[in-house]
Amino acid sequence: MKLSPNDLCPCGSNKKYKKCCELYHKGALAKDPLTLMKSRYSAYVSRETMYIIKTTDSKNPHFQNDKKKWKNELNEFCKTTTFTKLEIISYDDKYVTFKAYTEQGILHEKSQFIQRDGRWYYLNGEFLD
C-alpha cells in the first residue's frame, strides 16, 4: 500500500510518514543500523522497493545485479504480504533484532548492517524462532 505523507509511519515512531521514514526513502542517509532497519521495514510496507534495493549490500546473499527482476520480485512480495507491526527486540552498532508482524505470521530476524563510504547497508539476516 502506498502511504500518504500524513499517515503515521509504520516504523512505530508515532510520527507522520513525511517527518520520518519518507525522508530516507527520498534520499536522506540513515544515521545508524536501527534507523536503516526501521526505514527498510517502512519501505516494505509502502512498497518503496528501490529503497530496499539501494540499501542492500552487494555481499548480501539475495543481492541481484538484474535490478528490474529484483524489483519485480520485491513488488510481488510486498503485494502479497500485509505488514501490521514492527517490534524492535535489541540493537547495537551492527545488529538489529526485530519481529515484523504480518497477517501471514511473524518474521523474527537478527539483521547485520555494514557502513561503507558513510552509508549504512543491510548485509544479511538470520531468521530466529
GROMACS .gro file of N, CA and C in nm:
model
  387
    1MET      N    1   0.085  -0.118   0.000
    1MET     CA    2   0.000   0.000   0.000
    1MET      C    3   0.088   0.124   0.000
    2LYS      N    4   0.052   0.218  -0.079
    2LYS     CA    5   0.124   0.344  -0.080
    2LYS      C    6   0.079   0.425   0.041
    3LEU      N    7   0.175   0.482   0.109
    3LEU     CA    8   0.143   0.564   0.226
    3LEU      C    9   0.124   0.709   0.186
    4SER      N   10   0.035   0.774   0.253
    4SER     CA   11   0.019   0.918   0.238
    4SER      C   12   0.124   0.984   0.329
    5PRO      N   13   0.178   1.099   0.290
    5PRO     CA   14   0.275   1.167   0.376
    5PRO      C   15   0.223   1.195   0.517
    6ASN      N   16   0.090   1.208   0.532
    6ASN     CA   17   0.033   1.238   0.663
    6ASN      C   18  -0.007   1.115   0.744
    7ASP      N   19   0.010   0.995   0.685
    7ASP     CA   20  -0.014   0.872   0.761
    7ASP      C   21   0.090   0.857   0.871
    8LEU      N   22   0.056   0.785   0.976
    8LEU     CA   23   0.156   0.751   1.078
    8LEU      C   24   0.260   0.659   1.014
    9CYS      N   25   0.384   0.681   1.046
    9CYS     CA   26   0.491   0.600   0.989
    9CYS      C   27   0.480   0.457   1.043
   10PRO      N   28   0.491   0.358   0.957
   10PRO     CA   29   0.477   0.219   1.002
   10PRO      C   30   0.590   0.171   1.093
   11CYS      N   31   0.700   0.246   1.102
   11CYS     CA   32   0.814   0.201   1.182
   11CYS      C   33   0.787   0.206   1.332
   12GLY      N   34   0.678   0.269   1.372
   12GLY     CA   35   0.642   0.273   1.514
   12GLY      C   36   0.687   0.398   1.587
   13SER      N   37   0.735   0.497   1.515
   13SER     CA   38   0.785   0.620   1.578
   13SER      C   39   0.675   0.712   1.630
   14ASN      N   40   0.552   0.689   1.587
   14ASN     CA   41   0.438   0.778   1.617
   14ASN      C   42   0.451   0.915   1.552
   15LYS      N   43   0.536   0.924   1.450
   15LYS     CA   44   0.549   1.046   1.370
   15LYS      C   45   0.478   1.024   1.237
   16LYS      N   46   0.447   1.135   1.170
   16LYS     CA   47   0.392   1.124   1.036
   16LYS      C   48   0.501   1.070   0.943
   17TYR      N   49   0.458   0.992   0.845
   17TYR     CA   50   0.549   0.932   0.749
   17TYR      C   51   0.641   1.037   0.687
   18LYS      N   52   0.586   1.156   0.651
   18LYS     CA   53   0.666   1.259   0.586
   18LYS      C   54   0.775   1.316   0.676
   19LYS      N   55   0.760   1.302   0.807
   19LYS     CA   56   0.860   1.352   0.902
   19LYS      C   57   0.949   1.239   0.954
   20CYS      N   58   0.934   1.121   0.897
   20CYS     CA   59   1.007   1.005   0.947
   20CYS      C   60   1.071   0.930   0.829
   21CYS      N   61   1.026   0.811   0.802
   21CYS     CA   62   1.092   0.725   0.703
   21CYS      C   63   1.085   0.775   0.559
   22GLU      N   64   0.984   0.854   0.526
   22GLU     CA   65   0.979   0.906   0.390
   22GLU      C   66   1.103   0.989   0.358
   23LEU      N   67   1.161   1.055   0.457
   23LEU     CA   68   1.284   1.132   0.435
   23LEU      C   69   1.395   1.042   0.382
   24TYR      N   70   1.406   0.922   0.436
   24TYR     CA   71   1.509   0.827   0.392
   24TYR      C   72   1.474   0.769   0.255
   25HIS      N   73   1.347   0.743   0.234
   25HIS     CA   74   1.304   0.690   0.104
   25HIS      C   75   1.330   0.790  -0.008
   26LYS      N   76   1.335   0.917   0.029
   26LYS     CA   77   1.361   1.023  -0.070
   26LYS      C   78   1.509   1.062  -0.078
   27GLY      N   79   1.597   0.994   0.000
   27GLY     CA   80   1.740   1.021  -0.018
   27GLY      C   81   1.821   1.055   0.106
   28ALA      N   82   1.758   1.087   0.218
   28ALA     CA   83   1.836   1.115   0.339
   28ALA      C   84   1.908   0.987   0.382
   29LEU      N   85   2.026   1.003   0.441
   29LEU     CA   86   2.104   0.887   0.484
   29LEU      C   87   2.068   0.848   0.627
   30ALA      N   88   2.049   0.719   0.649
   30ALA     CA   89   2.024   0.668   0.783
   30ALA      C   90   2.149   0.687   0.867
   31LYS      N   91   2.132   0.732   0.992
   31LYS     CA   92   2.246   0.764   1.077
   31LYS      C   93   2.305   0.641   1.146
   32ASP      N   94   2.228   0.532   1.151
   32ASP     CA   95   2.274   0.413   1.223
   32ASP      C   96   2.193   0.291   1.175
   33PRO      N   97   2.234   0.171   1.217
   33PRO     CA   98   2.163   0.050   1.174
   33PRO      C   99   2.015   0.047   1.213
   34LEU      N  100   1.982   0.096   1.331
   34LEU     CA  101   1.843   0.096   1.373
   34LEU      C  102   1.757   0.181   1.280
   35THR      N  103   1.804   0.300   1.248
   35THR     CA  104   1.730   0.388   1.158
   35THR      C  105   1.714   0.323   1.020
   36LEU      N  106   1.820   0.261   0.971
   36LEU     CA  107   1.811   0.194   0.841
   36LEU      C  108   1.712   0.079   0.846
   37MET      N  109   1.718  -0.001   0.952
   37MET     CA  110   1.627  -0.115   0.962
   37MET      C  111   1.482  -0.069   0.964
   38LYS      N  112   1.453   0.032   1.044
   38LYS     CA  113   1.315   0.082   1.053
   38LYS      C  114   1.269   0.142   0.920
   39SER      N  115   1.358   0.213   0.852
   39SER     CA  116   1.321   0.272   0.723
   39SER      C  117   1.304   0.164   0.616
   40ARG      N  118   1.379   0.055   0.626
   40ARG     CA  119   1.361  -0.056   0.533
   40ARG      C  120   1.227  -0.126   0.559
   41TYR      N  121   1.193  -0.144   0.686
   41TYR     CA  122   1.062  -0.202   0.719
   41TYR      C  123   0.951  -0.115   0.658
   42SER      N  124   0.961   0.016   0.678
   42SER     CA  125   0.861   0.107   0.621
   42SER      C  126   0.859   0.099   0.469
   43ALA      N  127   0.974   0.074   0.408
   43ALA     CA  128   0.980   0.060   0.262
   43ALA      C  129   0.905  -0.065   0.217
   44TYR      N  130   0.915  -0.172   0.293
   44TYR     CA  131   0.837  -0.292   0.259
   44TYR      C  132   0.687  -0.262   0.271
   45VAL      N  133   0.649  -0.192   0.376
   45VAL     CA  134   0.506  -0.159   0.396
   45VAL      C  135   0.456  -0.071   0.283
   46SER      N  136   0.533   0.031   0.248
   46SER     CA  137   0.489   0.130   0.149
   46SER      C  138   0.529   0.095   0.005
   47ARG      N  139   0.590  -0.022  -0.013
   47ARG     CA  140   0.632  -0.071  -0.144
   47ARG      C  141   0.733   0.021  -0.212
   48GLU      N  142   0.822   0.076  -0.133
   48GLU     CA  143   0.933   0.156  -0.185
   48GLU      C  144   1.049   0.061  -0.216
   49THR      N  145   1.027  -0.023  -0.317
   49THR     CA  146   1.121  -0.133  -0.341
   49THR      C  147   1.259  -0.086  -0.388
   50MET      N  148   1.269   0.025  -0.455
   50MET     CA  149   1.401   0.075  -0.496
   50MET      C  150   1.484   0.112  -0.373
   51TYR      N  151   1.420   0.158  -0.267
   51TYR     CA  152   1.493   0.188  -0.144
   51TYR      C  153   1.551   0.059  -0.084
   52ILE      N  154   1.474  -0.046  -0.087
   52ILE     CA  155   1.522  -0.174  -0.036
   52ILE      C  156   1.644  -0.219  -0.116
   53ILE      N  157   1.636  -0.206  -0.246
   53ILE     CA  158   1.748  -0.244  -0.333
   53ILE      C  159   1.870  -0.156  -0.306
   54LYS      N  160   1.850  -0.025  -0.299
   54LYS     CA  161   1.961   0.069  -0.278
   54LYS      C  162   2.029   0.052  -0.143
   55THR      N  163   1.958  -0.001  -0.044
   55THR     CA  164   2.016  -0.013   0.091
   55THR      C  165   2.057  -0.156   0.124
   56THR      N  166   2.063  -0.242   0.021
   56THR     CA  167   2.110  -0.379   0.040
   56THR      C  168   2.254  -0.388  -0.009
   57ASP      N  169   2.343  -0.438   0.076
   57ASP     CA  170   2.484  -0.450   0.041
   57ASP      C  171   2.503  -0.553  -0.071
   58SER      N  172   2.599  -0.528  -0.157
   58SER     CA  173   2.625  -0.618  -0.270
   58SER      C  174   2.671  -0.756  -0.225
   59LYS      N  175   2.713  -0.770  -0.100
   59LYS     CA  176   2.754  -0.902  -0.048
   59LYS      C  177   2.638  -0.977   0.018
   60ASN      N  178   2.521  -0.918   0.017
   60ASN     CA  179   2.402  -0.986   0.069
   60ASN      C  180   2.370  -1.105  -0.022
   61PRO      N  181   2.335  -1.220   0.037
   61PRO     CA  182   2.307  -1.338  -0.047
   61PRO      C  183   2.188  -1.321  -0.141
   62HIS      N  184   2.100  -1.226  -0.116
   62HIS     CA  185   1.984  -1.204  -0.203
   62HIS      C  186   2.005  -1.092  -0.304
   63PHE      N  187   2.123  -1.030  -0.300
   63PHE     CA  188   2.154  -0.921  -0.393
   63PHE      C  189   2.148  -0.974  -0.537
   64GLN      N  190   2.088  -0.893  -0.625
   64GLN     CA  191   2.078  -0.931  -0.766
   64GLN      C  192   2.128  -0.816  -0.853
   65ASN      N  193   2.206  -0.850  -0.953
   65ASN     CA  194   2.251  -0.748  -1.048
   65ASN      C  195   2.139  -0.705  -1.140
   66ASP      N  196   2.045  -0.793  -1.166
   66ASP     CA  197   1.930  -0.762  -1.250
   66ASP      C  198   1.826  -0.688  -1.164
   67LYS      N  199   1.839  -0.557  -1.159
   67LYS     CA  200   1.754  -0.475  -1.070
   67LYS      C  201   1.607  -0.481  -1.109
   68LYS      N  202   1.578  -0.491  -1.238
   68LYS     CA  203   1.439  -0.497  -1.282
   68LYS      C  204   1.372  -0.624  -1.230
   69LYS      N  205   1.441  -0.736  -1.243
   69LYS     CA  206   1.388  -0.864  -1.195
   69LYS      C  207   1.372  -0.859  -1.043
   70TRP      N  208   1.474  -0.808  -0.975
   70TRP     CA  209   1.472  -0.798  -0.829
   70TRP      C  210   1.356  -0.710  -0.782
   71LYS      N  211   1.340  -0.596  -0.849
   71LYS     CA  212   1.231  -0.505  -0.814
   71LYS      C  213   1.095  -0.573  -0.831
   72ASN      N  214   1.077  -0.647  -0.940
   72ASN     CA  215   0.952  -0.718  -0.962
   72ASN      C  216   0.926  -0.822  -0.853
   73GLU      N  217   1.031  -0.893  -0.812
   73GLU     CA  218   1.018  -0.992  -0.705
   73GLU      C  219   0.979  -0.924  -0.573
   74LEU      N  220   1.044  -0.813  -0.543
   74LEU     CA  221   1.011  -0.738  -0.420
   74LEU      C  222   0.869  -0.684  -0.425
   75ASN      N  223   0.829  -0.631  -0.541
   75ASN     CA  224   0.692  -0.580  -0.555
   75ASN      C  225   0.590  -0.690  -0.529
   76GLU      N  226   0.616  -0.809  -0.581
   76GLU     CA  227   0.525  -0.922  -0.561
   76GLU      C  228   0.519  -0.960  -0.413
   77PHE      N  229   0.636  -0.964  -0.348
   77PHE     CA  230   0.639  -0.995  -0.204
   77PHE      C  231   0.561  -0.892  -0.124
   78CYS      N  232   0.583  -0.764  -0.155
   78CYS     CA  233   0.515  -0.657  -0.082
   78CYS      C  234   0.364  -0.660  -0.107
   79LYS      N  235   0.325  -0.697  -0.228
   79LYS     CA  236   0.183  -0.703  -0.264
   79LYS      C  237   0.111  -0.816  -0.190
   80THR      N  238   0.182  -0.925  -0.165
   80THR     CA  239   0.118  -1.043  -0.105
   80THR      C  240   0.143  -1.054   0.045
   81THR      N  241   0.217  -0.960   0.103
   81THR     CA  242   0.245  -0.962   0.246
   81THR      C  243   0.187  -0.837   0.310
   82THR      N  244   0.104  -0.856   0.411
   82THR     CA  245   0.044  -0.743   0.482
   82THR      C  246   0.115  -0.727   0.616
   83PHE      N  247   0.198  -0.624   0.626
   83PHE     CA  248   0.271  -0.596   0.749
   83PHE      C  249   0.180  -0.521   0.845
   84THR      N  250   0.184  -0.559   0.973
   84THR     CA  251   0.095  -0.496   1.069
   84THR      C  252   0.168  -0.425   1.184
   85LYS      N  253   0.292  -0.469   1.216
   85LYS     CA  254   0.360  -0.407   1.330
   85LYS      C  255   0.507  -0.445   1.328
   86LEU      N  256   0.590  -0.353   1.376
   86LEU     CA  257   0.733  -0.378   1.393
   86LEU      C  258   0.766  -0.371   1.542
   87GLU      N  259   0.837  -0.470   1.590
   87GLU     CA  260   0.882  -0.472   1.730
   87GLU      C  261   1.034  -0.487   1.730
   88ILE      N  262   1.103  -0.388   1.785
   88ILE     CA  263   1.248  -0.394   1.798
   88ILE      C  264   1.280  -0.468   1.928
   89ILE      N  265   1.358  -0.574   1.917
   89ILE     CA  266   1.395  -0.655   2.034
   89ILE      C  267   1.524  -0.601   2.095
   90SER      N  268   1.626  -0.580   2.010
   90SER     CA  269   1.754  -0.527   2.058
   90SER      C  270   1.830  -0.470   1.939
   91TYR      N  271   1.931  -0.388   1.969
   91TYR     CA  272   2.015  -0.333   1.862
   91TYR      C  273   2.147  -0.285   1.921
   92ASP      N  274   2.249  -0.279   1.835
   92ASP     CA  275   2.377  -0.222   1.873
   92ASP      C  276   2.437  -0.157   1.748
   93ASP      N  277   2.568  -0.145   1.742
   93ASP     CA  278   2.629  -0.071   1.632
   93ASP      C  279   2.638  -0.150   1.501
   94LYS      N  280   2.597  -0.278   1.499
   94LYS     CA  281   2.600  -0.357   1.376
   94LYS      C  282   2.475  -0.443   1.355
   95TYR      N  283   2.403  -0.471   1.460
   95TYR     CA  284   2.291  -0.567   1.453
   95TYR      C  285   2.161  -0.507   1.505
   96VAL      N  286   2.051  -0.550   1.445
   96VAL     CA  287   1.918  -0.517   1.494
   96VAL      C  288   1.838  -0.647   1.494
   97THR      N  289   1.783  -0.682   1.611
   97THR     CA  290   1.696  -0.798   1.621
   97THR      C  291   1.554  -0.745   1.632
   98PHE      N  292   1.464  -0.800   1.551
   98PHE     CA  293   1.328  -0.747   1.544
   98PHE      C  294   1.229  -0.857   1.513
   99LYS      N  295   1.102  -0.823   1.532
   99LYS     CA  296   0.991  -0.905   1.486
   99LYS      C  297   0.905  -0.816   1.398
  100ALA      N  298   0.881  -0.864   1.277
  100ALA     CA  299   0.790  -0.795   1.186
  100ALA      C  300   0.664  -0.881   1.180
  101TYR      N  301   0.555  -0.825   1.228
  101TYR     CA  302   0.428  -0.897   1.231
  101TYR      C  303   0.355  -0.875   1.099
  102THR      N  304   0.304  -0.984   1.044
  102THR     CA  305   0.227  -0.978   0.921
  102THR      C  306   0.099  -1.057   0.941
  103GLU      N  307   0.005  -1.042   0.850
  103GLU     CA  308  -0.117  -1.123   0.857
  103GLU      C  309  -0.084  -1.269   0.831
  104GLN      N  310   0.031  -1.295   0.770
  104GLN     CA  311   0.072  -1.431   0.738
  104GLN      C  312   0.154  -1.497   0.849
  105GLY      N  313   0.205  -1.419   0.946
  105GLY     CA  314   0.288  -1.473   1.053
  105GLY      C  315   0.386  -1.370   1.105
  106ILE      N  316   0.488  -1.417   1.174
  106ILE     CA  317   0.588  -1.328   1.233
  106ILE      C  318   0.724  -1.359   1.172
  107LEU      N  319   0.792  -1.253   1.124
  107LEU     CA  320   0.930  -1.265   1.077
  107LEU      C  321   1.020  -1.219   1.191
  108HIS      N  322   1.094  -1.310   1.251
  108HIS     CA  323   1.184  -1.279   1.363
  108HIS      C  324   1.325  -1.291   1.309
  109GLU      N  325   1.398  -1.180   1.308
  109GLU     CA  326   1.529  -1.179   1.242
  109GLU      C  327   1.630  -1.100   1.322
  110LYS      N  328   1.755  -1.145   1.315
  110LYS     CA  329   1.869  -1.067   1.362
  110LYS      C  330   1.941  -1.022   1.236
  111SER      N  331   1.934  -0.892   1.207
  111SER     CA  332   1.992  -0.835   1.086
  111SER      C  333   2.128  -0.775   1.115
  112GLN      N  334   2.219  -0.792   1.019
  112GLN     CA  335   2.352  -0.733   1.031
  112GLN      C  336   2.365  -0.621   0.927
  113PHE      N  337   2.426  -0.511   0.970
  113PHE     CA  338   2.443  -0.394   0.885
  113PHE      C  339   2.590  -0.358   0.875
  114ILE      N  340   2.625  -0.294   0.764
  114ILE     CA  341   2.764  -0.254   0.741
  114ILE      C  342   2.763  -0.110   0.689
  115GLN      N  343   2.866  -0.035   0.728
  115GLN     CA  344   2.877   0.102   0.679
  115GLN      C  345   2.990   0.109   0.577
  116ARG      N  346   2.959   0.166   0.462
  116ARG     CA  347   3.058   0.186   0.355
  116ARG      C  348   3.044   0.330   0.305
  117ASP      N  349   3.155   0.400   0.302
  117ASP     CA  350   3.156   0.537   0.250
  117ASP      C  351   3.047   0.625   0.312
  118GLY      N  352   3.027   0.612   0.442
  118GLY     CA  353   2.932   0.696   0.514
  118GLY      C  354   2.787   0.654   0.501
  119ARG      N  355   2.760   0.542   0.434
  119ARG     CA  356   2.622   0.493   0.416
  119ARG      C  357   2.609   0.357   0.484
  120TRP      N  358   2.493   0.335   0.543
  120TRP     CA  359   2.463   0.205   0.603
  120TRP      C  360   2.389   0.118   0.502
  121TYR      N  361   2.422  -0.012   0.506
  121TYR     CA  362   2.359  -0.112   0.419
  121TYR      C  363   2.320  -0.235   0.500
  122TYR      N  364   2.216  -0.302   0.453
  122TYR     CA  365   2.175  -0.430   0.510
  122TYR      C  366   2.267  -0.536   0.452
  123LEU      N  367   2.344  -0.605   0.538
  123LEU     CA  368   2.439  -0.705   0.492
  123LEU      C  369   2.375  -0.843   0.482
  124ASN      N  370   2.311  -0.886   0.591
  124ASN     CA  371   2.244  -1.016   0.589
  124ASN      C  372   2.157  -1.029   0.713
  125GLY      N  373   2.084  -1.139   0.719
  125GLY     CA  374   1.996  -1.162   0.832
  125GLY      C  375   1.989  -1.309   0.867
  126GLU      N  376   1.964  -1.334   0.994
  126GLU     CA  377   1.948  -1.470   1.043
  126GLU      C  378   1.808  -1.481   1.101
  127PHE      N  379   1.729  -1.572   1.046
  127PHE     CA  380   1.594  -1.592   1.098
  127PHE      C  381   1.601  -1.666   1.231
  128LEU      N  382   1.523  -1.619   1.326
  128LEU     CA  383   1.518  -1.679   1.459
  128LEU      C  384   1.383  -1.743   1.481
  129ASP      N  385   1.374  -1.830   1.579
  129ASP     CA  386   1.245  -1.897   1.610
  129ASP      C  387   1.146  -1.800   1.666
   0.00000   0.00000   0.00000
